[in-house]
PDB file of C-alpha atoms in Angstrom:
ATOM      1  CA  GLN A   1       0.836   3.696  18.856  1.00 89.00           C
ATOM      2  CA  LEU A   2       0.916   4.065  15.085  1.00 93.00           C
ATOM      3  CA  ARG A   3      -2.435   4.453  13.387  1.00 95.00           C
ATOM      4  CA  LEU A   4      -2.883   4.428   9.621  1.00 97.00           C
ATOM      5  CA  VAL A   5      -5.781   5.767   7.569  1.00 97.00           C
ATOM      6  CA  GLU A   6      -6.181   5.179   3.836  1.00 98.00           C
ATOM      7  CA  SER A   7      -7.941   7.449   1.376  1.00 98.00           C
ATOM      8  CA  GLY A   8      -8.218   7.993  -2.350  1.00 98.00           C
ATOM      9  CA  GLY A   9     -10.125   4.948  -3.506  1.00 97.00           C
ATOM     10  CA  GLY A  10     -13.087   5.085  -5.835  1.00 97.00           C
ATOM     11  CA  LEU A  11     -14.523   4.068  -9.181  1.00 98.00           C
ATOM     12  CA  VAL A  12     -12.353   4.529 -12.264  1.00 98.00           C
ATOM     13  CA  GLN A  13     -12.539   3.378 -15.869  1.00 98.00           C
ATOM     14  CA  PRO A  14     -10.025   0.898 -17.265  1.00 98.00           C
ATOM     15  CA  GLY A  15      -6.850   2.726 -18.231  1.00 98.00           C
ATOM     16  CA  GLY A  16      -7.458   5.414 -15.640  1.00 98.00           C
ATOM     17  CA  SER A  17      -5.477   6.439 -12.580  1.00 98.00           C
ATOM     18  CA  LEU A  18      -5.945   6.820  -8.859  1.00 98.00           C
ATOM     19  CA  ARG A  19      -3.632   7.876  -6.048  1.00 98.00           C
ATOM     20  CA  LEU A  20      -4.091   6.251  -2.672  1.00 98.00           C
ATOM     21  CA  SER A  21      -2.799   7.878   0.499  1.00 98.00           C
ATOM     22  CA  CYS A  22      -1.868   6.272   3.794  1.00 98.00           C
ATOM     23  CA  GLU A  23      -1.740   8.863   6.561  1.00 97.00           C
ATOM     24  CA  ALA A  24      -0.083   8.200   9.898  1.00 94.00           C
ATOM     25  CA  SER A  25      -0.809   9.415  13.393  1.00 92.00           C
ATOM     26  CA  GLY A  26       0.270   8.404  16.866  1.00 91.00           C
ATOM     27  CA  ASP A  27       3.884   7.720  15.969  1.00 91.00           C
ATOM     28  CA  ILE A  28       6.574   8.875  13.571  1.00 89.00           C
ATOM     29  CA  LEU A  29       5.964   7.425  10.134  1.00 91.00           C
ATOM     30  CA  ASP A  30       9.669   7.625   9.282  1.00 91.00           C
ATOM     31  CA  TYR A  31      10.348   4.786  11.735  1.00 93.00           C
ATOM     32  CA  TYR A  32       8.471   2.271   9.603  1.00 95.00           C
ATOM     33  CA  SER A  33       8.502   0.546   6.294  1.00 97.00           C
ATOM     34  CA  ILE A  34       4.998   0.678   4.799  1.00 97.00           C
ATOM     35  CA  GLY A  35       3.284  -1.868   2.615  1.00 98.00           C
ATOM     36  CA  TRP A  36       0.228  -1.648   0.407  1.00 98.00           C
ATOM     37  CA  PHE A  37      -2.036  -4.667   0.151  1.00 98.00           C
ATOM     38  CA  ARG A  38      -5.210  -5.581  -1.632  1.00 98.00           C
ATOM     39  CA  GLN A  39      -7.889  -8.198  -1.279  1.00 98.00           C
ATOM     40  CA  ALA A  40     -10.412  -9.067  -3.951  1.00 96.00           C
ATOM     41  CA  PRO A  41     -13.618 -10.959  -3.147  1.00 91.00           C
ATOM     42  CA  GLY A  42     -12.918 -14.637  -2.628  1.00 94.00           C
ATOM     43  CA  LYS A  43      -9.143 -14.151  -2.728  1.00 96.00           C
ATOM     44  CA  GLU A  44      -6.420 -13.889  -0.115  1.00 96.00           C
ATOM     45  CA  ARG A  45      -4.861 -10.598   0.853  1.00 97.00           C
ATOM     46  CA  GLU A  46      -1.964  -9.813  -1.490  1.00 96.00           C
ATOM     47  CA  GLY A  47       1.056  -7.640  -0.813  1.00 97.00           C
ATOM     48  CA  ILE A  48       1.559  -5.380  -3.838  1.00 98.00           C
ATOM     49  CA  SER A  49       4.145  -2.793  -2.838  1.00 98.00           C
ATOM     50  CA  CYS A  50       6.453  -1.808  -0.019  1.00 98.00           C
ATOM     51  CA  ILE A  51       8.723   1.137   0.742  1.00 97.00           C
ATOM     52  CA  THR A  52      11.469   1.113   3.343  1.00 96.00           C
ATOM     53  CA  SER A  53      11.529   3.577   6.232  1.00 95.00           C
ATOM     54  CA  SER A  54      14.200   5.635   4.474  1.00 93.00           C
ATOM     55  CA  GLY A  55      12.300   5.602   1.202  1.00 92.00           C
ATOM     56  CA  GLY A  56      15.413   4.367  -0.518  1.00 93.00           C
ATOM     57  CA  THR A  57      14.084   0.976  -1.584  1.00 96.00           C
ATOM     58  CA  THR A  58      10.760  -0.027  -3.075  1.00 97.00           C
ATOM     59  CA  LYS A  59       9.293  -3.404  -3.927  1.00 97.00           C
ATOM     60  CA  TYR A  60       6.431  -4.378  -6.210  1.00 97.00           C
ATOM     61  CA  THR A  61       4.617  -7.549  -7.009  1.00 97.00           C
ATOM     62  CA  ASP A  62       4.886  -8.507 -10.666  1.00 96.00           C
ATOM     63  CA  SER A  63       1.268  -7.737 -11.513  1.00 96.00           C
ATOM     64  CA  VAL A  64       1.675  -4.007 -10.733  1.00 97.00           C
ATOM     65  CA  LYS A  65       5.282  -3.352 -11.792  1.00 97.00           C
ATOM     66  CA  GLY A  66       5.512  -0.498 -14.258  1.00 97.00           C
ATOM     67  CA  ARG A  67       1.981   0.685 -13.443  1.00 98.00           C
ATOM     68  CA  PHE A  68       2.036   1.461  -9.711  1.00 98.00           C
ATOM     69  CA  THR A  69       4.498   3.702  -7.874  1.00 98.00           C
ATOM     70  CA  ILE A  70       4.931   3.909  -4.116  1.00 98.00           C
ATOM     71  CA  SER A  71       6.384   7.007  -2.490  1.00 98.00           C
ATOM     72  CA  ARG A  72       6.436   8.723   0.869  1.00 97.00           C
ATOM     73  CA  ASP A  73       6.849  12.034   2.575  1.00 93.00           C
ATOM     74  CA  ARG A  74       7.009  12.895   6.243  1.00 89.00           C
ATOM     75  CA  ASP A  75       3.369  12.167   7.003  1.00 89.00           C
ATOM     76  CA  ARG A  76       2.015   9.913   4.251  1.00 96.00           C
ATOM     77  CA  VAL A  77       2.769   7.039   1.970  1.00 98.00           C
ATOM     78  CA  TYR A  78       1.258   7.177  -1.493  1.00 98.00           C
ATOM     79  CA  LEU A  79       0.399   4.585  -4.101  1.00 98.00           C
ATOM     80  CA  GLN A  80       0.060   6.077  -7.574  1.00 98.00           C
ATOM     81  CA  MET A  81      -1.882   3.627  -9.713  1.00 98.00           C
ATOM     82  CA  ASN A  82      -1.839   4.113 -13.492  1.00 98.00           C
ATOM     83  CA  SER A  83      -3.178   2.051 -16.382  1.00 98.00           C
ATOM     84  CA  LEU A  84      -5.707   0.459 -14.079  1.00 98.00           C
ATOM     85  CA  LYS A  85      -7.310  -2.814 -15.114  1.00 98.00           C
ATOM     86  CA  PRO A  86     -10.542  -4.491 -13.998  1.00 97.00           C
ATOM     87  CA  GLU A  87      -8.429  -7.100 -12.208  1.00 96.00           C
ATOM     88  CA  ASP A  88      -7.067  -4.335  -9.961  1.00 98.00           C
ATOM     89  CA  THR A  89     -10.501  -4.089  -8.375  1.00 98.00           C
ATOM     90  CA  ALA A  90     -10.054  -4.850  -4.676  1.00 98.00           C
ATOM     91  CA  PHE A  91     -10.068  -3.488  -1.160  1.00 98.00           C
ATOM     92  CA  TYR A  92      -6.727  -1.735  -0.588  1.00 98.00           C
ATOM     93  CA  SER A  93      -5.018  -1.361   2.793  1.00 98.00           C
ATOM     94  CA  CYS A  94      -1.737  -0.058   4.110  1.00 98.00           C
ATOM     95  CA  ALA A  95       0.215  -1.418   7.052  1.00 98.00           C
ATOM     96  CA  ALA A  96       3.487  -0.842   8.857  1.00 97.00           C
ATOM     97  CA  GLY A  97       6.381  -3.239   8.932  1.00 95.00           C
ATOM     98  CA  ARG A  98       6.987  -4.921  12.288  1.00 93.00           C
ATOM     99  CA  GLY A  99       9.722  -6.855  14.034  1.00 88.00           C
ATOM    100  CA  LEU A 100      12.690  -7.551  11.761  1.00 86.00           C
ATOM    101  CA  TYR A 101      10.837  -5.803   8.936  1.00 87.00           C
ATOM    102  CA  SER A 102       9.916  -2.610  10.766  1.00 89.00           C
ATOM    103  CA  ARG A 103      12.246  -0.612   8.517  1.00 91.00           C
ATOM    104  CA  SER A 104      12.839  -2.879   5.520  1.00 91.00           C
ATOM    105  CA  CYS A 105      10.880  -4.713   2.858  1.00 93.00           C
ATOM    106  CA  SER A 106      11.202  -8.294   1.788  1.00 91.00           C
ATOM    107  CA  SER A 107      10.727  -9.164  -1.868  1.00 87.00           C
ATOM    108  CA  SER A 108       7.530 -11.114  -1.342  1.00 90.00           C
ATOM    109  CA  ILE A 109       5.704  -8.523   0.869  1.00 93.00           C
ATOM    110  CA  PRO A 110       3.863 -11.079   3.030  1.00 94.00           C
ATOM    111  CA  PRO A 111       1.045  -9.637   5.180  1.00 94.00           C
ATOM    112  CA  ASP A 112       2.296 -11.365   8.345  1.00 94.00           C
ATOM    113  CA  GLN A 113       5.344  -9.060   8.389  1.00 94.00           C
ATOM    114  CA  PHE A 114       3.063  -6.050   8.871  1.00 96.00           C
ATOM    115  CA  GLY A 115       0.782  -4.589  11.541  1.00 94.00           C
ATOM    116  CA  SER A 116      -1.102  -1.423  12.452  1.00 95.00           C
ATOM    117  CA  TRP A 117      -3.484  -2.016   9.572  1.00 96.00           C
ATOM    118  CA  GLY A 118      -5.601   0.833   8.293  1.00 94.00           C
ATOM    119  CA  GLN A 119      -9.328   0.466   7.672  1.00 95.00           C
ATOM    120  CA  GLY A 120      -8.842   0.244   3.909  1.00 97.00           C
ATOM    121  CA  THR A 121     -10.341   1.839   0.829  1.00 98.00           C
ATOM    122  CA  GLN A 122     -12.216   0.311  -2.102  1.00 98.00           C
ATOM    123  CA  VAL A 123     -10.895   0.570  -5.639  1.00 98.00           C
ATOM    124  CA  THR A 124     -13.224  -0.432  -8.458  1.00 98.00           C
ATOM    125  CA  VAL A 125     -12.072  -0.460 -12.069  1.00 98.00           C
ATOM    126  CA  SER A 126     -15.008  -0.749 -14.410  1.00 97.00           C
ATOM    127  CA  SER A 127     -16.486   0.831 -17.514  1.00 95.00           C
TER     128      SER A 127
END
């Protein structure tokens, strides 16, 4: 069974950068599309990026396009976050695509298309 563990969160000043990692165990990561999500206090969980199992296609929500980059290697999926803003402050999680979306990404990146959620990591952008 696939298990995912996130790391790389922390406190950063506005305009700074962080790189989140999503490490897999228990199954072959290459079998799955992987999505990154975030949830701010009082808000719903939001899908922000997705990468297909092949790595050939990536998707981003509009609020992070041009600032965040998703990538993957054999064992991990990364989210490089640049030009961070206070509104990026949230709890970030990764998850694996399931069912019809186990290898692909839809444009809207809805959380209900994903499973095997990691425990998450906090990102705080503040001066």
